[in-house]
Amino acid sequence: MFRLFLVGIVLAVVYFFVRKIMQKAQNPMPQIDSDEMFECDVCGTYVSEREMITTRGKHYCSQECLKAGR
C-alpha cells in the first residue's frame, strides 16, 4: 500500500514539472513589431526598438555603449 502511495506522489510531481515546462514553451516572449526609434543614452545614436538594448530604463545602441553607460 505504501509503495502505491509513493508511486502516486512521484507521478504527481513529475506531472507538475512537465506541465510547467510545457506552459513556458507555449508562452514565448512577445515579438516587438514597432519601428519606433529611441536615442542611445550614451552616444545619442537613434536605434529602432527591435535593435536597442534596454537596461534599468535606459536605452543603448550596442554592447559597447551599454558597458560605457554603467
PDB file of C-alpha atoms in Angstrom:
ATOM      1  CA  MET A   1       0.000   0.000   0.000  1.00  0.00           C
ATOM      2  CA  PHE A   2       2.820   2.396   0.896  1.00  0.00           C
ATOM      3  CA  ARG A   3       4.570   1.708  -2.432  1.00  0.00           C
ATOM      4  CA  LEU A   4       1.436   2.606  -4.368  1.00  0.00           C
ATOM      5  CA  PHE A   5       1.134   5.853  -2.436  1.00  0.00           C
ATOM      6  CA  LEU A   6       4.807   6.663  -3.081  1.00  0.00           C
ATOM      7  CA  VAL A   7       4.451   5.955  -6.821  1.00  0.00           C
ATOM      8  CA  GLY A   8       1.413   8.247  -6.927  1.00  0.00           C
ATOM      9  CA  ILE A   9       3.361  11.081  -5.267  1.00  0.00           C
ATOM     10  CA  VAL A  10       6.282  10.684  -7.704  1.00  0.00           C
ATOM     11  CA  LEU A  11       3.938  10.691 -10.706  1.00  0.00           C
ATOM     12  CA  ALA A  12       2.176  13.830  -9.442  1.00  0.00           C
ATOM     13  CA  VAL A  13       5.493  15.662  -9.008  1.00  0.00           C
ATOM     14  CA  VAL A  14       6.648  14.657 -12.497  1.00  0.00           C
ATOM     15  CA  TYR A  15       3.306  15.745 -13.951  1.00  0.00           C
ATOM     16  CA  PHE A  16       3.529  19.226 -12.422  1.00  0.00           C
ATOM     17  CA  PHE A  17       7.137  19.726 -13.600  1.00  0.00           C
ATOM     18  CA  VAL A  18       6.289  18.673 -17.159  1.00  0.00           C
ATOM     19  CA  ARG A  19       3.200  20.875 -17.129  1.00  0.00           C
ATOM     20  CA  LYS A  20       5.228  23.901 -16.006  1.00  0.00           C
ATOM     21  CA  ILE A  21       7.832  23.324 -18.732  1.00  0.00           C
ATOM     22  CA  MET A  22       5.122  22.995 -21.387  1.00  0.00           C
ATOM     23  CA  GLN A  23       3.464  26.252 -20.279  1.00  0.00           C
ATOM     24  CA  LYS A  24       6.760  28.123 -20.622  1.00  0.00           C
ATOM     25  CA  ALA A  25       7.259  26.683 -24.115  1.00  0.00           C
ATOM     26  CA  GLN A  26       3.776  27.784 -25.208  1.00  0.00           C
ATOM     27  CA  ASN A  27       4.199  31.372 -23.940  1.00  0.00           C
ATOM     28  CA  PRO A  28       7.295  32.758 -25.675  1.00  0.00           C
ATOM     29  CA  MET A  29       8.307  36.382 -25.186  1.00  0.00           C
ATOM     30  CA  PRO A  30       6.193  38.749 -27.305  1.00  0.00           C
ATOM     31  CA  GLN A  31       7.688  39.984 -30.559  1.00  0.00           C
ATOM     32  CA  ILE A  32       8.205  43.715 -30.954  1.00  0.00           C
ATOM     33  CA  ASP A  33       6.529  44.975 -34.125  1.00  0.00           C
ATOM     34  CA  SER A  34       7.191  48.662 -33.548  1.00  0.00           C
ATOM     35  CA  ASP A  35       9.559  50.721 -35.681  1.00  0.00           C
ATOM     36  CA  GLU A  36       9.779  53.429 -33.041  1.00  0.00           C
ATOM     37  CA  MET A  37      13.248  54.948 -32.701  1.00  0.00           C
ATOM     38  CA  PHE A  38      14.968  55.647 -29.389  1.00  0.00           C
ATOM     39  CA  GLU A  39      18.070  57.704 -28.645  1.00  0.00           C
ATOM     40  CA  CYS A  40      21.056  55.922 -27.105  1.00  0.00           C
ATOM     41  CA  ASP A  41      21.714  57.369 -23.640  1.00  0.00           C
ATOM     42  CA  VAL A  42      25.493  57.290 -24.216  1.00  0.00           C
ATOM     43  CA  CYS A  43      26.266  58.321 -27.803  1.00  0.00           C
ATOM     44  CA  GLY A  44      22.957  59.831 -28.962  1.00  0.00           C
ATOM     45  CA  THR A  45      22.532  57.494 -31.943  1.00  0.00           C
ATOM     46  CA  TYR A  46      18.936  56.651 -32.798  1.00  0.00           C
ATOM     47  CA  VAL A  47      18.174  52.944 -32.886  1.00  0.00           C
ATOM     48  CA  SER A  48      14.959  51.011 -33.556  1.00  0.00           C
ATOM     49  CA  GLU A  49      13.097  49.375 -30.717  1.00  0.00           C
ATOM     50  CA  ARG A  50      13.902  45.923 -32.137  1.00  0.00           C
ATOM     51  CA  GLU A  51      17.647  46.518 -32.058  1.00  0.00           C
ATOM     52  CA  MET A  52      18.032  48.511 -28.850  1.00  0.00           C
ATOM     53  CA  ILE A  53      19.252  47.189 -25.528  1.00  0.00           C
ATOM     54  CA  THR A  54      17.168  48.370 -22.572  1.00  0.00           C
ATOM     55  CA  THR A  55      18.503  48.107 -19.033  1.00  0.00           C
ATOM     56  CA  ARG A  56      17.161  49.877 -15.944  1.00  0.00           C
ATOM     57  CA  GLY A  57      15.005  52.152 -18.055  1.00  0.00           C
ATOM     58  CA  LYS A  58      17.875  53.346 -20.261  1.00  0.00           C
ATOM     59  CA  HIS A  59      18.311  52.651 -23.979  1.00  0.00           C
ATOM     60  CA  TYR A  60      21.595  51.659 -25.627  1.00  0.00           C
ATOM     61  CA  CYS A  61      22.507  51.094 -29.262  1.00  0.00           C
ATOM     62  CA  SER A  62      25.258  48.496 -28.677  1.00  0.00           C
ATOM     63  CA  GLN A  63      27.082  46.430 -26.088  1.00  0.00           C
ATOM     64  CA  GLU A  64      29.897  48.999 -26.097  1.00  0.00           C
ATOM     65  CA  CYS A  65      27.521  51.818 -25.114  1.00  0.00           C
ATOM     66  CA  LEU A  66      25.930  49.560 -22.509  1.00  0.00           C
ATOM     67  CA  LYS A  67      29.347  48.986 -20.886  1.00  0.00           C
ATOM     68  CA  ALA A  68      30.208  52.703 -21.106  1.00  0.00           C
ATOM     69  CA  GLY A  69      26.886  53.715 -19.563  1.00  0.00           C
ATOM     70  CA  ARG A  70      27.276  51.667 -16.404  1.00  0.00           C
TER      71      ARG A  70
END
